[in-house]
Coordinates of C-alpha atoms in Angstrom, one line a residue:
M12 CA 59.4 -81.4 16.1
L13 CA 56.9 -80.2 13.6
T14 CA 54.8 -77.2 14.5
R15 CA 51.3 -76.9 13.0
S16 CA 50.4 -73.6 11.5
R17 CA 47.5 -71.9 13.3
P18 CA 44.3 -71.5 11.5
A19 CA 43.4 -68.0 10.1
S20 CA 40.7 -67.6 12.7
L21 CA 43.3 -67.8 15.4
R22 CA 45.5 -65.4 13.6
A23 CA 42.7 -62.9 13.6
I24 CA 42.2 -63.4 17.4
A25 CA 45.9 -62.7 17.9
C26 CA 45.6 -59.5 16.1
V27 CA 43.4 -58.0 18.8
T28 CA 45.2 -59.2 21.9
G29 CA 47.1 -56.0 22.4
A30 CA 47.1 -52.6 21.0
A31 CA 50.8 -52.6 20.4
L32 CA 50.9 -56.0 18.8
A33 CA 47.7 -55.5 16.8
L34 CA 49.3 -52.8 14.6
A35 CA 52.1 -55.1 13.6
A36 CA 50.2 -58.4 13.5
C37 CA 47.3 -57.1 11.6
A38 CA 49.3 -55.2 9.0
S39 CA 48.8 -58.0 6.6
A40 CA 45.1 -58.4 7.4
T41 CA 42.5 -57.4 4.8
P42 CA 41.8 -53.6 5.3
P43 CA 38.2 -52.5 6.0
V44 CA 36.3 -51.3 3.0
A45 CA 36.1 -47.5 3.0
T46 CA 32.6 -46.0 2.8
A47 CA 32.2 -43.3 0.1
T48 CA 31.0 -40.0 1.6
Q49 CA 29.7 -36.7 0.2
P50 CA 29.7 -33.4 2.1
V51 CA 26.2 -32.3 3.0
R52 CA 24.8 -29.8 0.5
M53 CA 22.1 -27.4 1.3
A54 CA 19.2 -27.1 -1.2
P55 CA 19.4 -24.0 -3.3
S56 CA 17.3 -21.1 -2.1
D57 CA 14.1 -20.5 -4.1
S58 CA 14.6 -16.9 -5.3
A59 CA 11.4 -16.9 -7.3
P60 CA 8.2 -16.2 -5.4
A61 CA 5.5 -18.8 -5.3
A62 CA 3.0 -18.5 -8.1
P63 CA -0.2 -16.9 -6.8
A64 CA -3.0 -19.4 -6.3
D65 CA -5.5 -17.3 -8.2
G66 CA -3.6 -17.8 -11.5
L67 CA -2.8 -14.1 -12.0
S68 CA 0.7 -13.0 -12.8
A69 CA 3.1 -11.6 -10.2
A70 CA 3.1 -8.3 -12.3
F71 CA -0.6 -8.0 -11.8
H72 CA -0.2 -8.4 -8.0
E73 CA 2.6 -5.9 -7.8
Q74 CA 0.8 -3.3 -9.9
F75 CA -2.5 -3.9 -7.9
A76 CA -0.6 -3.5 -4.6
E77 CA 0.9 -0.2 -5.8
A78 CA -2.5 1.2 -6.9
D79 CA -4.1 0.0 -3.7
T80 CA -1.4 1.7 -1.6
R81 CA -2.5 5.0 -3.2
A82 CA -6.1 4.1 -2.6
R83 CA -5.6 3.5 1.1
T84 CA -3.8 6.8 1.5
I85 CA -6.6 8.7 -0.2
T86 CA -9.3 6.8 1.6
Y87 CA -7.7 7.7 5.0
W88 CA -7.4 11.3 3.9
M89 CA -11.1 11.4 3.0
Q90 CA -12.0 10.1 6.5
C91 CA -9.5 12.2 8.3
V92 CA -10.3 15.5 6.7
G93 CA -13.9 15.4 7.9
T94 CA -12.9 14.4 11.4
V95 CA -10.3 17.2 11.7
A96 CA -12.8 19.8 10.3
R97 CA -15.2 18.8 13.1
L98 CA -12.5 19.0 15.7
R99 CA -11.5 22.5 14.5
A100 CA -15.2 23.6 14.6
G101 CA -15.5 22.2 18.1
G102 CA -12.5 24.2 19.4
T103 CA -9.9 21.5 19.6
F104 CA -7.3 23.8 18.0
G105 CA -8.4 26.9 19.7
R106 CA -11.2 29.3 18.8
A107 CA -12.6 28.0 15.5
A108 CA -12.6 31.4 13.8
A109 CA -8.9 32.0 14.6
A110 CA -7.6 28.4 14.2
P111 CA -5.4 27.5 11.2
R112 CA -7.4 26.6 8.1
A113 CA -5.3 24.1 6.2
I114 CA -5.7 20.4 7.2
Y115 CA -3.0 17.8 7.3
C116 CA -3.5 14.0 7.8
T117 CA -0.9 11.3 7.9
R118 CA 0.1 8.1 9.7
T119 CA 3.2 7.8 11.8
G120 CA 5.9 5.2 11.0
D121 CA 4.2 2.7 13.3
G122 CA 0.7 3.3 11.9
V123 CA -0.8 5.8 14.3
P124 CA -3.4 8.0 12.6
V125 CA -2.8 11.7 13.3
G126 CA -4.4 14.8 11.9
G127 CA -4.4 18.5 12.5
V128 CA -4.3 22.1 11.1
Y129 CA -1.6 24.5 10.0
D130 CA -0.9 27.8 8.2
I131 CA 1.4 28.2 5.2
D132 CA 2.9 31.2 3.6
S133 CA 1.9 32.4 0.1
A134 CA 4.9 30.7 -1.5
Y135 CA 3.9 27.4 0.1
R136 CA 7.3 27.0 1.6
K137 CA 6.9 27.6 5.4
I138 CA 4.6 25.9 7.8
T139 CA 3.5 27.7 10.9
R140 CA 1.0 27.1 13.8
L141 CA 1.0 23.3 13.2
Q142 CA -1.2 21.5 15.7
M143 CA -1.8 17.8 15.6
V144 CA -3.8 15.2 17.5
R145 CA -4.0 11.5 17.6
L146 CA -7.1 10.1 16.0
D147 CA -7.1 6.6 17.5
G148 CA -8.5 7.5 20.9
T149 CA -9.5 10.5 23.0
R150 CA -7.8 12.9 20.6
P151 CA -4.7 13.7 22.7
R152 CA -2.2 16.1 21.4
Y153 CA 0.5 14.7 19.1
T154 CA 3.8 16.4 19.9
E155 CA 6.3 14.2 18.0
G156 CA 8.3 16.0 15.3
L157 CA 6.9 16.0 11.8
D158 CA 8.7 16.9 8.5
T159 CA 7.3 20.4 7.8
L160 CA 9.2 20.5 4.5
R161 CA 7.3 17.4 3.4
I162 CA 4.0 18.9 4.5
A163 CA 4.8 22.1 2.4
R164 CA 5.8 19.9 -0.6
E165 CA 2.5 18.0 -0.4
A166 CA 0.6 21.3 -0.1
R167 CA 2.4 22.6 -3.3
A168 CA 1.5 19.5 -5.2
V169 CA -2.2 19.9 -4.4
R170 CA -2.0 23.6 -5.2
E171 CA -0.5 23.0 -8.6
V172 CA -3.2 20.4 -9.5
N173 CA -5.9 22.8 -8.4
R174 CA -4.4 25.5 -10.6
R175 CA -4.3 23.3 -13.6
L176 CA -7.7 21.7 -13.4
T177 CA -10.2 23.7 -11.4
V178 CA -11.4 26.0 -14.2
A179 CA -11.8 23.3 -16.8
W180 CA -13.4 20.8 -14.5
T181 CA -15.8 23.3 -13.0
K182 CA -17.0 24.2 -16.6
R183 CA -17.7 20.5 -17.1
N184 CA -19.5 20.3 -13.7
R185 CA -17.0 17.7 -12.4
P186 CA -16.1 18.4 -8.8
F187 CA -12.9 16.7 -7.6
S188 CA -10.6 16.4 -4.7
A189 CA -6.8 16.7 -5.2
V190 CA -5.0 14.5 -2.6
A191 CA -1.3 14.3 -1.9
V192 CA 0.2 10.8 -1.8
P193 CA 3.8 10.7 -0.5
R194 CA 6.1 8.1 -1.9
A195 CA 8.7 6.0 -0.1
D196 CA 11.5 7.8 -2.0
G197 CA 10.5 11.2 -0.6
T198 CA 8.8 12.5 -3.7
V199 CA 5.1 13.4 -3.8
E200 CA 2.3 12.5 -6.1
A201 CA -1.1 14.3 -6.3
W202 CA -4.2 12.4 -7.4
V203 CA -7.4 13.8 -8.7
I204 CA -10.3 11.9 -7.4
P205 CA -13.7 12.8 -9.0
R206 CA -16.7 13.5 -6.8
T207 CA -20.3 13.2 -7.7
N208 CA -22.4 16.2 -8.6
K209 CA -25.7 14.7 -7.5
A210 CA -27.1 12.8 -4.6
R211 CA -27.1 9.0 -4.4
S212 CA -24.6 8.5 -7.2
I213 CA -21.1 7.3 -7.6
V214 CA -18.4 8.1 -10.1
T215 CA -16.2 5.4 -11.7
G216 CA -12.9 6.1 -13.4
G217 CA -12.1 9.7 -14.3
D218 CA -9.0 10.0 -12.1
M219 CA -5.6 11.6 -12.9
G220 CA -2.2 11.2 -11.2
F221 CA 0.7 13.6 -11.2
L222 CA 4.2 13.7 -9.8
L223 CA 5.6 16.9 -8.4
T224 CA 9.0 17.4 -9.8
S225 CA 12.0 19.0 -8.1
G226 CA 11.2 22.2 -10.0
D227 CA 7.6 22.2 -8.7
S228 CA 6.0 21.3 -12.0
L229 CA 3.6 18.5 -12.6
Q230 CA 4.6 15.3 -14.5
L231 CA 1.5 13.3 -15.7
L232 CA 1.5 9.7 -14.4
A233 CA -2.0 8.7 -15.4
D234 CA -5.0 10.3 -17.2
R235 CA -8.3 8.5 -17.1
S236 CA -10.4 11.6 -17.2
A237 CA -12.1 10.5 -20.4
T238 CA -13.5 7.5 -18.5
W239 CA -15.5 9.6 -16.0
T240 CA -18.9 7.9 -15.5
Q241 CA -21.5 8.8 -13.0
L242 CA -24.0 6.1 -11.9
N243 CA -26.9 5.8 -9.6
L244 CA -26.0 4.3 -6.3
A245 CA -28.4 2.0 -4.4
A246 CA -28.8 2.8 -0.8
T247 CA -28.1 -0.8 0.4
G248 CA -26.9 -4.1 -0.9
P249 CA -23.7 -5.3 -2.7
L250 CA -21.9 -2.9 -4.9
R251 CA -20.1 -3.9 -8.1
L252 CA -17.8 -1.4 -9.9
Y253 CA -16.7 -2.0 -13.4
S254 CA -13.4 -0.3 -14.0
S255 CA -12.5 1.1 -17.3
T256 CA -9.0 -0.3 -17.2
R257 CA -7.8 -3.5 -18.8
D258 CA -6.0 -5.2 -15.9
V259 CA -5.5 -3.3 -12.7
P260 CA -8.5 -1.2 -11.5
A261 CA -8.2 2.6 -11.6
V262 CA -7.1 4.2 -8.3
A263 CA -10.4 6.0 -8.0
D264 CA -12.3 2.7 -8.2
L265 CA -10.2 1.2 -5.5
V266 CA -10.8 4.3 -3.3
S267 CA -14.6 3.8 -3.8
A268 CA -14.2 0.1 -3.0
R269 CA -12.4 0.7 0.3
Y270 CA -14.7 3.7 1.2
Y271 CA -17.9 1.7 0.8
T272 CA -16.5 -1.4 2.3
E273 CA -15.8 0.5 5.5
L274 CA -19.5 1.7 5.4
G275 CA -20.5 -2.0 5.5
R276 CA -21.1 -2.7 1.8
D277 CA -19.9 -5.8 0.0
V278 CA -17.9 -4.3 -2.9
T279 CA -16.4 -6.0 -6.0
V280 CA -14.2 -4.3 -8.6
S281 CA -14.1 -5.9 -12.0
T282 CA -11.8 -5.5 -15.0
P283 CA -11.7 -7.7 -18.1
L284 CA -8.8 -9.6 -16.5
A285 CA -9.9 -10.1 -12.9
V286 CA -12.6 -9.7 -10.3
S287 CA -11.3 -8.3 -7.0
T288 CA -13.3 -8.3 -3.7
L289 CA -12.4 -7.0 -0.2
V290 CA -13.0 -9.8 2.3
P291 CA -12.3 -10.2 6.0
G292 CA -8.7 -11.1 6.8
L293 CA -5.5 -9.7 8.2
D294 CA -3.2 -7.8 6.0
P295 CA 0.3 -8.4 7.6
A296 CA 1.8 -5.4 5.8
T297 CA -0.8 -2.8 7.1
G298 CA -2.7 -4.5 9.9
A299 CA -5.9 -3.9 8.0
R300 CA -8.8 -6.2 8.7
V301 CA -9.7 -6.7 5.1
V302 CA -7.7 -8.2 2.2
W303 CA -8.2 -8.4 -1.5
K304 CA -9.3 -11.7 -3.0
H305 CA -8.7 -12.0 -6.8
T306 CA -10.3 -14.3 -9.3
R307 CA -9.4 -14.5 -12.9
A308 CA -12.4 -13.2 -15.0
A309 CA -14.1 -15.7 -17.2
P310 CA -13.0 -15.5 -20.8

């Protein structure tokens, strides 16, 4: 008796009737087509910062931020010194006539403004009678530890600048303030910020910067004393400062910009490269309520 061969479709059905038989019966069936696969690859990280929207170079922004950091320190010192002097006169640090005479101003690591008074020996090495208060409220005593070696180092930097410049600048009728600016690496700079010698005026340029070396000598960082210019200052209205520098404004001009902005003036600082204005906004690095807006200057 002849037996008819089963159609291919029936052979396929037989291949799936049982797991044990399927392996043997389907061995000759056409294998499934393998799908080519690739391991998932992460996109490479973008190590280059995004280009600033204002069209100015990253180098400009870095140098501007460095100069502005100095300006913020100096502006705070200018505000703090007057406050501490008034507190001393009012008896916060004991009887005014007997209270320490030197003034120290700083911010803590978490940004709390503090200021106070101290005495220092003739060699500017040892700090005594240091008394500090917080300046962000009802002036409570600040009792956390402070680096007195750093305080003495900052005082030496200011002393050395005053020794070098006071006679010459007094002859030229150019008053100035020498302000210590501590750096993140533990070293100390001292900046010479010109002051006006007549009412209702403002000085642009004219600043100098020094680094106090390990041997207590001064290393010159910047000298813009030749650009000293005194201008009449309107009592109200917007204020525009033209810095003598080519790209990044002078530190003294940024100090003036921040100082008068906090007095309610609209201030712009211009160089041949850029126009920079302080506008309302939150600076995430400092918590300040104003930020710089830069615009490339017209060619």
